[in-house]
Coordinates of C-alpha atoms in Angstrom, one line a residue:
Chain E
M198 CA -61.5 -33.9 -21.1
K199 CA -61.4 -30.1 -21.6
Y200 CA -58.2 -28.1 -22.1
T201 CA -58.2 -24.5 -21.4
Q202 CA -55.8 -21.9 -22.7
G203 CA -55.8 -18.5 -21.1
R204 CA -53.9 -15.7 -19.4
Y205 CA -54.2 -15.8 -15.6
I206 CA -53.0 -13.5 -12.9
I207 CA -50.1 -14.5 -10.6
L208 CA -51.4 -13.9 -7.1
S209 CA -48.1 -14.5 -5.4
K210 CA -44.6 -15.3 -6.4
K211 CA -41.8 -16.4 -4.0
T212 CA -38.3 -17.7 -4.2
L213 CA -38.0 -21.1 -2.4
A214 CA -34.4 -21.8 -2.9
K215 CA -31.6 -20.7 -5.4
E216 CA -33.3 -20.6 -8.8
I217 CA -36.5 -22.2 -7.6
Y218 CA -39.7 -20.2 -7.9
D219 CA -43.1 -20.7 -6.5
M220 CA -46.1 -19.1 -8.2
T221 CA -49.8 -19.2 -7.2
I222 CA -52.1 -18.6 -10.2
L223 CA -55.8 -17.6 -10.0
C224 CA -57.5 -19.8 -12.6
P225 CA -60.8 -21.2 -11.1
E226 CA -62.0 -23.1 -14.2
I227 CA -58.7 -25.0 -14.3
A228 CA -58.3 -25.5 -10.5
E229 CA -61.9 -26.9 -10.5
I230 CA -60.9 -29.9 -12.7
A231 CA -57.1 -30.3 -12.2
K232 CA -55.8 -33.4 -10.5
A233 CA -52.6 -34.3 -8.6
G234 CA -49.9 -35.3 -11.1
Q235 CA -51.2 -33.1 -14.0
F236 CA -49.3 -30.2 -15.4
V237 CA -49.6 -26.8 -17.0
N238 CA -47.9 -25.7 -20.2
V239 CA -46.5 -22.2 -19.9
K240 CA -46.0 -19.8 -22.8
V241 CA -42.7 -18.0 -22.5
N242 CA -42.1 -14.8 -24.5
G243 CA -39.6 -15.3 -27.3
F244 CA -39.7 -19.1 -27.3
T245 CA -41.4 -21.5 -29.8
L246 CA -42.2 -24.2 -27.2
R247 CA -44.2 -23.9 -24.0
R248 CA -42.6 -25.1 -20.7
P249 CA -44.5 -28.0 -19.0
I250 CA -44.5 -27.5 -15.2
S251 CA -46.1 -29.9 -12.8
I252 CA -48.9 -28.7 -10.6
C253 CA -47.7 -28.5 -7.0
S254 CA -51.0 -27.9 -5.2
I255 CA -54.6 -27.3 -6.1
D256 CA -57.0 -25.1 -4.0
R257 CA -60.5 -25.5 -5.4
E258 CA -62.1 -23.1 -2.9
K259 CA -59.7 -20.3 -3.8
G260 CA -59.6 -21.3 -7.5
T261 CA -55.8 -21.4 -7.5
L262 CA -53.0 -23.6 -8.7
R263 CA -49.5 -23.5 -7.3
I264 CA -46.5 -24.3 -9.5
V265 CA -42.9 -24.6 -8.3
F266 CA -40.2 -24.7 -10.9
E267 CA -36.4 -24.5 -11.2
V268 CA -34.5 -22.4 -13.7
R269 CA -32.9 -25.0 -16.0
G270 CA -32.3 -23.0 -19.1
E271 CA -33.1 -19.8 -21.0
G272 CA -36.8 -20.6 -21.2
T273 CA -37.4 -21.1 -17.5
K274 CA -35.1 -18.1 -16.8
E275 CA -37.5 -15.9 -18.9
M276 CA -40.4 -17.5 -17.2
S277 CA -39.0 -16.7 -13.8
Q278 CA -39.1 -13.0 -14.8
I279 CA -42.9 -12.9 -14.8
A280 CA -43.8 -10.9 -11.8
E281 CA -46.5 -11.1 -9.1
G282 CA -49.6 -9.4 -10.4
E283 CA -48.7 -10.1 -14.1
L284 CA -50.5 -12.5 -16.3
I285 CA -49.1 -16.0 -17.2
D286 CA -50.3 -17.8 -20.4
I287 CA -51.0 -21.4 -19.6
V288 CA -52.7 -24.4 -21.3
A289 CA -54.1 -26.7 -18.6
P290 CA -54.8 -29.0 -17.0
L291 CA -52.7 -31.4 -19.1
G292 CA -51.7 -35.0 -18.5
G293 CA -54.2 -37.8 -19.4
R294 CA -53.2 -39.6 -16.2
G295 CA -52.3 -38.0 -12.9
F296 CA -51.6 -39.9 -9.7
K297 CA -54.5 -42.3 -9.0
V298 CA -55.1 -41.7 -5.3
D299 CA -58.7 -42.5 -4.7
Q300 CA -58.6 -46.3 -4.1
F301 CA -55.8 -46.1 -1.5
E302 CA -55.8 -45.3 2.2
T303 CA -52.1 -45.2 3.0
A304 CA -49.2 -44.1 0.9
V305 CA -45.5 -43.4 0.8
I306 CA -44.9 -40.3 -1.3
I307 CA -41.4 -39.8 -2.7
G308 CA -39.9 -36.7 -4.4
G309 CA -36.4 -36.2 -5.6
G310 CA -35.1 -32.7 -6.2
I311 CA -37.3 -30.7 -8.5
G312 CA -39.5 -33.8 -8.8
T313 CA -40.7 -33.0 -5.3
P314 CA -43.3 -30.3 -6.0
P315 CA -46.0 -32.5 -7.7
M316 CA -45.9 -34.7 -4.6
L317 CA -47.4 -32.0 -2.4
A318 CA -50.8 -32.3 -4.2
V319 CA -50.6 -36.1 -3.5
A320 CA -49.6 -35.6 0.2
E321 CA -52.6 -33.2 0.6
K322 CA -54.9 -36.1 -0.4
F323 CA -53.5 -38.5 2.2
G324 CA -53.0 -36.2 5.1
E325 CA -51.8 -38.2 8.2
K326 CA -52.1 -41.4 6.2
G327 CA -49.2 -40.3 4.0
T328 CA -45.4 -40.5 4.6
V329 CA -43.4 -38.1 2.5
I330 CA -39.8 -38.8 1.7
S331 CA -38.0 -36.1 -0.2
G332 CA -34.4 -35.9 -1.2
F333 CA -32.1 -33.0 -2.3
R334 CA -28.5 -32.3 -3.1
N335 CA -27.9 -30.3 0.1
A336 CA -29.6 -28.0 2.6
A337 CA -29.7 -25.0 0.2
A338 CA -31.8 -27.0 -2.3
V339 CA -34.4 -28.2 0.2
I340 CA -38.0 -27.0 -0.5
L341 CA -41.6 -27.6 0.7
Q342 CA -40.9 -29.3 4.0
E343 CA -43.3 -27.1 5.9
D344 CA -46.0 -27.6 3.3
F345 CA -45.7 -31.4 3.6
K346 CA -45.9 -31.1 7.4
A347 CA -48.9 -28.8 7.1
A348 CA -50.6 -31.5 4.9
G349 CA -50.3 -33.8 7.9
A350 CA -47.8 -36.2 6.5
E351 CA -44.9 -37.8 8.4
T352 CA -42.1 -36.0 6.6
I353 CA -38.6 -37.4 6.1
L354 CA -35.9 -35.3 4.6
C355 CA -32.7 -36.6 3.0
T356 CA -29.8 -34.8 1.5
D357 CA -26.9 -36.3 -0.4
D358 CA -24.3 -34.6 1.8
G359 CA -26.2 -34.7 5.1
S360 CA -26.4 -31.0 5.4
A361 CA -30.1 -31.2 6.3
G362 CA -32.1 -34.2 7.4
K363 CA -30.7 -37.7 7.0
K364 CA -27.6 -38.2 4.9
G365 CA -28.4 -40.5 2.1
F366 CA -30.8 -41.2 -0.7
V367 CA -34.6 -41.3 -0.6
T368 CA -34.3 -45.0 -1.4
D369 CA -32.4 -45.6 1.9
A370 CA -35.2 -43.8 3.8
L371 CA -37.8 -45.8 1.8
K372 CA -36.3 -49.1 2.9
E373 CA -36.3 -47.9 6.5
V374 CA -40.0 -46.8 6.3
L375 CA -41.0 -50.1 4.8
S376 CA -39.3 -52.0 7.6
R377 CA -41.8 -50.5 10.0
K378 CA -44.9 -50.0 8.0
K379 CA -46.4 -51.3 4.7
P380 CA -48.3 -48.7 2.7
E381 CA -50.9 -49.7 0.1
V382 CA -49.1 -47.6 -2.6
I383 CA -45.9 -45.7 -3.3
F384 CA -46.0 -42.6 -5.5
A385 CA -42.7 -41.1 -6.8
C386 CA -41.3 -38.3 -9.0
G387 CA -37.7 -37.5 -9.5
P388 CA -34.6 -38.5 -11.6
D389 CA -34.8 -41.7 -13.6
V390 CA -32.1 -43.3 -11.5
M391 CA -34.2 -42.7 -8.3
L392 CA -37.4 -44.0 -10.0
R393 CA -35.7 -47.2 -11.1
R394 CA -34.6 -48.0 -7.6
V395 CA -38.0 -47.0 -6.1
I396 CA -39.7 -49.3 -8.5
E397 CA -37.3 -52.2 -7.6
I398 CA -38.0 -51.7 -3.9
A399 CA -41.7 -51.5 -4.4
K400 CA -41.6 -54.7 -6.4
E401 CA -39.5 -56.5 -3.8
N402 CA -42.0 -55.5 -1.2
N403 CA -45.0 -56.3 -3.4
I404 CA -46.4 -52.8 -3.1
K405 CA -48.2 -51.0 -5.9
C406 CA -46.2 -48.1 -7.3
Q407 CA -47.0 -45.1 -9.6
V408 CA -44.2 -42.9 -11.0
S409 CA -44.4 -39.5 -12.8
L410 CA -42.0 -39.3 -15.8
E411 CA -40.4 -36.4 -17.6
E412 CA -39.5 -36.0 -21.3
R413 CA -39.0 -33.1 -23.6
M414 CA -42.4 -32.1 -24.9
G415 CA -43.8 -30.3 -28.0
C416 CA -47.6 -29.9 -28.1
G417 CA -48.2 -31.1 -24.6
V418 CA -51.5 -32.7 -25.6
G419 CA -50.6 -35.9 -27.3
A420 CA -50.7 -34.9 -30.9
C421 CA -47.0 -34.4 -31.9
L422 CA -45.6 -37.6 -30.3
V423 CA -42.2 -36.2 -29.4
C424 CA -42.3 -37.0 -25.6
A425 CA -42.0 -40.7 -26.1
C426 CA -41.2 -43.1 -23.2
R427 CA -40.7 -46.8 -23.4
T428 CA -43.5 -48.8 -21.9
I429 CA -45.2 -52.2 -22.0
R430 CA -48.7 -52.1 -23.3
N431 CA -50.7 -55.4 -23.7
G432 CA -47.5 -57.3 -23.6
D433 CA -45.9 -55.3 -26.4
E434 CA -43.2 -52.7 -26.1
Y435 CA -44.8 -49.3 -26.9
Y436 CA -43.6 -45.7 -27.0
A437 CA -46.2 -44.0 -24.9
H438 CA -46.3 -40.3 -24.6
V439 CA -45.6 -38.6 -21.3
C440 CA -48.0 -35.7 -22.0
K441 CA -51.1 -37.7 -22.8
D442 CA -50.6 -41.3 -21.7
G443 CA -48.9 -40.0 -18.5
P444 CA -47.2 -38.2 -17.0
V445 CA -48.0 -40.8 -14.3
F446 CA -47.5 -44.5 -15.1
N447 CA -47.9 -47.7 -13.2
A448 CA -44.5 -49.0 -12.3
E449 CA -45.0 -52.2 -14.2
E450 CA -45.6 -50.3 -17.4
V451 CA -42.3 -48.4 -17.4
L452 CA -39.2 -49.5 -19.3
F453 CA -36.4 -47.1 -18.9
D454 CA -34.2 -46.2 -21.9
E455 CA -30.5 -46.8 -21.7
R456 CA -28.8 -43.6 -22.5
Chain P
M130 CA -68.3 -17.4 -41.3
S131 CA -68.6 -16.2 -44.9
D132 CA -67.6 -18.3 -47.9
K133 CA -65.1 -15.7 -48.9
L134 CA -62.3 -18.0 -47.6
S135 CA -63.6 -21.0 -49.5
V136 CA -61.5 -22.7 -52.1
N137 CA -61.7 -25.6 -54.5
F138 CA -58.2 -27.1 -54.2
A139 CA -57.3 -30.0 -56.5
G140 CA -61.0 -30.7 -57.0
V141 CA -61.8 -30.7 -53.2
D142 CA -63.9 -28.0 -51.6
F143 CA -62.4 -26.4 -48.5
K144 CA -64.4 -23.9 -46.4
N145 CA -61.2 -22.1 -45.7
P146 CA -57.6 -22.6 -46.7
V147 CA -56.2 -23.3 -43.2
I148 CA -55.2 -26.9 -42.5
P149 CA -53.3 -28.2 -39.5
A150 CA -50.2 -29.9 -40.8
S151 CA -49.4 -33.6 -40.7
G152 CA -47.5 -34.6 -37.6
A153 CA -48.6 -31.6 -35.5
F154 CA -52.3 -32.6 -35.1
G155 CA -52.3 -36.4 -34.6
Y156 CA -55.7 -37.7 -35.8
G157 CA -57.5 -34.6 -34.5
R158 CA -58.6 -36.1 -31.2
E159 CA -56.4 -34.0 -28.9
Y160 CA -57.3 -30.6 -30.4
E161 CA -61.0 -31.4 -30.1
N162 CA -60.5 -30.7 -26.4
F163 CA -59.9 -27.1 -27.4
Y164 CA -62.4 -26.4 -30.2
P165 CA -64.7 -28.1 -32.8
L166 CA -62.6 -29.4 -35.8
S167 CA -65.4 -28.1 -38.1
N168 CA -63.8 -24.7 -37.9
L169 CA -60.8 -25.9 -39.9
G170 CA -60.5 -26.0 -43.6
G171 CA -59.2 -29.5 -43.4
I172 CA -56.9 -31.8 -41.5
S173 CA -53.8 -33.4 -42.7
V174 CA -53.5 -36.4 -40.4
K175 CA -50.4 -37.9 -38.8
G176 CA -48.2 -39.6 -41.4
T177 CA -49.4 -43.2 -41.7
T178 CA -47.4 -46.2 -42.9
G179 CA -48.3 -49.7 -44.0
T180 CA -47.8 -51.2 -40.6
K181 CA -47.4 -49.8 -37.1
R182 CA -44.2 -48.0 -36.3
N183 CA -42.7 -47.2 -32.9
G184 CA -40.7 -44.2 -34.1
N185 CA -37.2 -43.0 -33.0
L186 CA -35.7 -43.1 -29.5
P187 CA -36.2 -40.0 -27.4
P188 CA -35.4 -37.1 -27.1
R189 CA -37.3 -36.4 -30.2
I190 CA -37.5 -32.6 -29.9
A191 CA -35.1 -29.7 -29.4
E192 CA -35.9 -26.0 -29.3
T193 CA -33.9 -23.7 -31.6
P194 CA -33.9 -20.0 -32.3
S195 CA -37.4 -19.2 -33.6
G196 CA -38.1 -22.8 -34.2
M197 CA -37.7 -26.4 -33.2
L198 CA -36.2 -29.7 -34.4
N199 CA -38.1 -32.9 -34.3
S200 CA -37.2 -36.5 -35.0
V201 CA -40.4 -38.5 -34.3
G202 CA -39.6 -41.0 -37.0
L203 CA -43.2 -41.6 -38.2
Q204 CA -44.5 -43.2 -35.0
N205 CA -48.0 -44.3 -36.0
P206 CA -50.5 -47.2 -35.6
G207 CA -50.5 -48.2 -39.3
I208 CA -53.0 -47.8 -42.1
D209 CA -55.4 -50.5 -41.1
H210 CA -55.9 -48.8 -37.7
F211 CA -56.3 -45.5 -39.4
I212 CA -59.0 -46.7 -41.7
K213 CA -60.9 -48.7 -39.1
I214 CA -60.6 -46.5 -36.0
E215 CA -59.5 -42.9 -36.8
L216 CA -61.1 -42.2 -40.2
P217 CA -64.7 -43.0 -39.1
N218 CA -64.3 -40.6 -36.3
L219 CA -62.7 -37.9 -38.5
K220 CA -65.4 -38.2 -41.1
T221 CA -68.0 -36.9 -38.5
K222 CA -66.1 -33.7 -38.1
D223 CA -67.3 -31.7 -41.1
T224 CA -63.9 -30.9 -42.5
V225 CA -61.8 -32.1 -45.3
I226 CA -59.7 -35.2 -44.4
I227 CA -56.3 -35.5 -46.0
A228 CA -54.6 -38.8 -45.4
N229 CA -50.8 -38.4 -45.1
I230 CA -49.0 -41.5 -46.1
A231 CA -45.4 -42.7 -46.1
G232 CA -43.5 -45.8 -46.8
S233 CA -40.1 -47.4 -46.8
T234 CA -40.5 -49.0 -50.2
A235 CA -42.5 -48.1 -53.4
D236 CA -44.6 -51.2 -52.7
E237 CA -45.6 -49.8 -49.3
Y238 CA -46.8 -46.6 -50.8
R239 CA -48.8 -48.5 -53.3
E240 CA -50.4 -50.8 -50.7
I241 CA -51.5 -47.8 -48.6
A242 CA -52.9 -45.9 -51.5
E243 CA -54.9 -49.0 -52.6
K244 CA -56.3 -49.4 -49.1
L245 CA -57.4 -45.8 -49.1
E246 CA -59.0 -45.9 -52.5
N247 CA -62.3 -47.2 -51.2
T248 CA -62.5 -45.1 -48.1
D249 CA -64.0 -41.7 -47.4
V250 CA -60.7 -39.9 -47.3
D251 CA -61.0 -36.7 -49.4
M252 CA -57.4 -36.5 -50.5
I253 CA -54.0 -38.2 -50.2
E254 CA -50.9 -36.3 -49.3
V255 CA -47.8 -38.4 -50.1
N256 CA -44.9 -37.8 -47.8
I257 CA -41.7 -38.4 -49.8
S258 CA -39.8 -36.0 -47.6
C259 CA -39.6 -37.3 -44.0
P260 CA -36.1 -36.5 -42.8
N261 CA -36.3 -38.8 -39.8
V262 CA -36.5 -42.3 -41.0
K263 CA -33.7 -44.5 -42.3
A264 CA -35.4 -46.3 -45.2
G265 CA -37.6 -44.5 -47.8
G266 CA -38.8 -41.2 -46.5
A267 CA -36.7 -38.4 -47.9
A268 CA -34.7 -40.8 -50.1
F269 CA -37.5 -40.7 -52.6
G270 CA -38.1 -37.0 -52.4
V271 CA -34.6 -35.8 -53.1
T272 CA -34.3 -36.8 -56.7
C273 CA -36.6 -36.2 -59.6
E274 CA -36.6 -39.9 -60.5
G275 CA -37.4 -41.0 -57.0
A276 CA -40.2 -38.4 -56.6
A277 CA -41.6 -39.3 -60.0
S278 CA -41.6 -43.0 -59.3
I279 CA -43.6 -42.7 -56.1
T280 CA -46.0 -40.3 -57.8
K281 CA -46.6 -42.7 -60.6
I282 CA -47.2 -45.7 -58.3
V283 CA -49.7 -43.8 -56.1
R284 CA -51.4 -42.2 -59.1
A285 CA -52.0 -45.7 -60.6
A286 CA -53.4 -46.9 -57.3
T287 CA -56.0 -44.3 -56.6
R288 CA -58.5 -41.9 -58.3
K289 CA -58.4 -39.7 -55.2
P290 CA -56.6 -36.3 -55.5
V291 CA -52.9 -36.9 -54.9
M292 CA -50.8 -34.2 -53.3
M293 CA -47.0 -34.8 -53.2
K294 CA -45.3 -33.3 -50.1
L295 CA -41.9 -32.1 -51.2
S296 CA -38.6 -31.9 -49.3
P297 CA -36.7 -28.6 -49.1
N298 CA -33.5 -30.5 -48.7
V299 CA -32.8 -30.4 -52.4
T300 CA -30.9 -28.4 -54.9
N301 CA -33.8 -27.4 -57.0
I302 CA -37.3 -27.9 -55.6
A303 CA -39.0 -26.6 -58.8
E304 CA -37.5 -29.5 -60.8
I305 CA -38.9 -32.0 -58.3
A306 CA -42.3 -30.3 -58.5
K307 CA -42.2 -30.6 -62.3
A308 CA -41.3 -34.2 -62.1
V309 CA -44.3 -35.1 -59.9
E310 CA -46.6 -33.0 -62.0
A311 CA -45.5 -34.9 -65.1
E312 CA -46.5 -38.2 -63.4
G313 CA -50.0 -37.0 -62.6
A314 CA -49.9 -35.4 -59.2
D315 CA -52.9 -33.2 -58.6
A316 CA -51.1 -30.8 -56.2
V317 CA -47.9 -30.3 -54.3
S318 CA -47.4 -29.3 -50.7
L319 CA -44.2 -27.7 -49.4
I320 CA -42.1 -27.4 -47.5
N321 CA -41.4 -30.4 -45.2
T322 CA -38.9 -29.7 -42.5
L323 CA -35.3 -28.6 -43.2
L324 CA -32.7 -31.1 -41.9
G325 CA -30.9 -29.6 -38.9
M326 CA -28.9 -30.5 -35.8
K327 CA -28.4 -29.2 -32.3
I328 CA -25.5 -30.1 -30.0
D329 CA -25.5 -29.9 -26.2
I330 CA -22.1 -28.3 -25.6
K331 CA -21.9 -29.6 -22.0
T332 CA -22.3 -33.3 -23.0
R333 CA -21.1 -32.9 -26.6
R334 CA -24.1 -35.0 -27.5
P335 CA -26.7 -34.0 -30.1
V336 CA -29.9 -33.1 -28.3
L337 CA -31.9 -35.4 -30.6
H338 CA -31.2 -39.1 -30.1
N339 CA -31.5 -39.4 -33.9
N340 CA -28.6 -36.9 -34.0
V341 CA -30.4 -34.9 -36.8
G342 CA -34.0 -33.8 -37.2
G343 CA -36.4 -31.6 -39.1
L344 CA -36.4 -27.8 -38.5
S345 CA -39.8 -26.1 -38.4
G346 CA -41.3 -22.9 -36.9
P347 CA -40.9 -19.2 -37.9
A348 CA -37.2 -19.7 -38.6
V349 CA -38.0 -21.6 -41.8
F350 CA -40.8 -19.3 -43.0
P351 CA -38.8 -17.2 -45.5
V352 CA -37.3 -20.4 -47.0
A353 CA -40.8 -21.8 -47.4
V354 CA -42.1 -18.6 -49.1
R355 CA -39.2 -18.6 -51.5
M356 CA -39.8 -22.3 -52.4
V357 CA -43.6 -21.9 -52.8
W358 CA -42.9 -19.0 -55.1
Q359 CA -40.4 -20.9 -57.2
V360 CA -42.7 -24.0 -57.4
S361 CA -45.8 -22.0 -58.2
N362 CA -44.0 -20.4 -61.1
A363 CA -42.8 -23.8 -62.4
V364 CA -45.9 -25.9 -62.3
K365 CA -49.6 -25.6 -63.2
I366 CA -51.0 -27.8 -60.4
P367 CA -52.0 -26.0 -57.2
V368 CA -49.7 -25.5 -54.3
C369 CA -50.3 -26.0 -50.6
G370 CA -47.8 -23.8 -48.7
M371 CA -46.4 -24.5 -45.3
G372 CA -43.3 -24.0 -43.2
G373 CA -43.2 -21.6 -40.2
I374 CA -46.7 -20.0 -40.6
S375 CA -47.8 -18.6 -37.3
R376 CA -50.0 -15.5 -38.1
W377 CA -52.6 -14.6 -40.7
Q378 CA -50.1 -12.2 -42.2
D379 CA -47.9 -15.2 -43.0
V380 CA -50.8 -16.9 -44.8
V381 CA -51.4 -13.8 -46.9
E382 CA -47.7 -13.7 -47.8
M383 CA -47.6 -17.4 -48.6
M384 CA -50.7 -17.0 -50.8
M385 CA -49.2 -14.0 -52.6
A386 CA -46.2 -16.3 -53.3
G387 CA -48.6 -18.7 -55.0
A388 CA -50.1 -21.1 -52.4
Q389 CA -53.9 -21.7 -52.6
V390 CA -54.1 -23.3 -49.2
V391 CA -51.8 -23.6 -46.3
Q392 CA -50.8 -25.9 -43.4
I393 CA -50.0 -24.9 -39.9
G394 CA -47.6 -26.9 -37.7
A395 CA -45.3 -25.7 -35.0
A396 CA -47.4 -22.6 -34.3
M397 CA -50.0 -24.8 -32.6
F398 CA -47.5 -25.9 -30.0
S399 CA -47.2 -22.3 -28.8
D400 CA -50.8 -21.5 -29.4
P401 CA -53.3 -24.3 -29.9
F402 CA -55.8 -21.8 -31.1
A403 CA -53.4 -20.5 -33.9
P404 CA -55.5 -21.9 -36.8
L405 CA -58.7 -20.3 -35.5
K406 CA -56.9 -16.9 -34.9
I407 CA -55.5 -17.1 -38.4
I408 CA -58.9 -17.8 -40.0
E409 CA -60.4 -14.9 -38.1
G410 CA -57.5 -12.7 -39.3
L411 CA -58.1 -13.8 -42.9
E412 CA -61.8 -13.0 -42.6
N413 CA -60.9 -9.5 -41.5
Y414 CA -58.3 -9.1 -44.2
V415 CA -60.9 -10.1 -46.9
S416 CA -63.4 -7.6 -45.7
E417 CA -60.9 -4.8 -45.2
N418 CA -59.6 -5.2 -48.7
D419 CA -63.0 -5.7 -50.3
L420 CA -62.2 -9.1 -51.8
N421 CA -64.9 -11.4 -53.1
N422 CA -62.7 -14.3 -52.2
L423 CA -59.3 -14.7 -50.6
Q424 CA -58.1 -16.6 -53.6
E425 CA -57.9 -13.3 -55.5
I426 CA -54.5 -12.7 -53.9
V427 CA -52.9 -16.0 -54.9
G428 CA -49.8 -15.5 -56.9
T429 CA -50.2 -11.7 -56.9
V430 CA -46.7 -10.9 -55.7
I431 CA -45.1 -8.3 -58.0
P432 CA -41.5 -9.4 -58.3
W433 CA -38.8 -6.8 -59.0

């Protein structure tokens, strides 16, 4: 494993929806080794901690990474001020385990809200063999639908209020999809409540499932042990660390904290 | 690299005075993906207890102005795992290995120190100041009697150099330092984190699940300098300074206050290369100021 820290140029920056930004970063040595599900840790001027942002898409030929992030607080607000043509300081590629895609032919790929961006890199691996289900609060929050279609996936959009796509949750759409086809694997990233339900449905249907988790991070590399998540390891309960042991976990490993 | 940064600290030879701090560097494996650990003066490893600990419920970190709070709660695989798996790997890295130990009871401290006695660990740093665990931890470090009692027990259990890591959450840290010196400590390190709290005003919940946690980062640096200065003036044993160091200039300041060596913690989260940049800055400082050795500046602050 090799971690790189450097300042790289932002080739393009767009706004995808309210407070959601899309940056393409030229960083060939990182793009060369980055995998779907991994993340970059972004330095933000004036803040002690970096901001971990999932990799949305990887273009090895062009040597670029794409990140899509939402302004959630002061740090991401500051980060959103970095302009096209300016340099962004990242440590990457981080995440000991991305999505394991290689041994599967067919997949259902699920993203909820700002958990949707990392699923694009997965969808791009599966092409027409992938079905993407993504869910958002409303039409104004919808992102990346054209990219999923361009990747070749059957693309199902859901919104909580029905203002775009189907009205309902991604889990409703998942059940509908599973009633007509059985994929080898389900991949998901989104809020805990969504992931719990996806894992239940995968289990009921006896389908393998991998989920990407989120937790507040410190070092981003597995040294400081702050980004703990409850898991089962060798039959024992163990606080794994999202940055190094994940961020992607097999569904059967994950125990969600009650809080 | 010249040997102008070298220092004999508490009987142990360090190639330079820059040491990643316990808790910020794991057992070194992660940062090896950035650079060879042989560049470092030493490594203070993750605080290790008698048996495996799972640590506190997350969230365990909160960002604060110029700093951060953490409440990891000493998650670690236990001393036997450290000795069997981590130490052999660390000993191949050509740097000083400082075992950082913690316990809930005096007996636990003794058992760990006894287990380390016949290992290749170069030095033992005794954490009597962890603010994030319910039993033991800071409880021993906040009174002269408690600090002295743990020092005495560890001292009796090992011939290795013993460095007591002091809590800043006390009325008079110099008195605690004197108490551990009197019981045979070879060195002191300070400061551990300052106890703090952050509340999410939307949910009215503390950000940390542990409610409170340890503050580190540049916000605590002036407090650390002050305490290093007070302790250096109070004891004869050498001082390892830490708390909010992020630049070489901070190290120079900390050394002028009386520290012979320093530890770097939160700064690595922002810049994993911080220790190497600091070492390079110190090399330049030594040559620009025509020093034979960086140690010449230790304790040279001229108080008003």
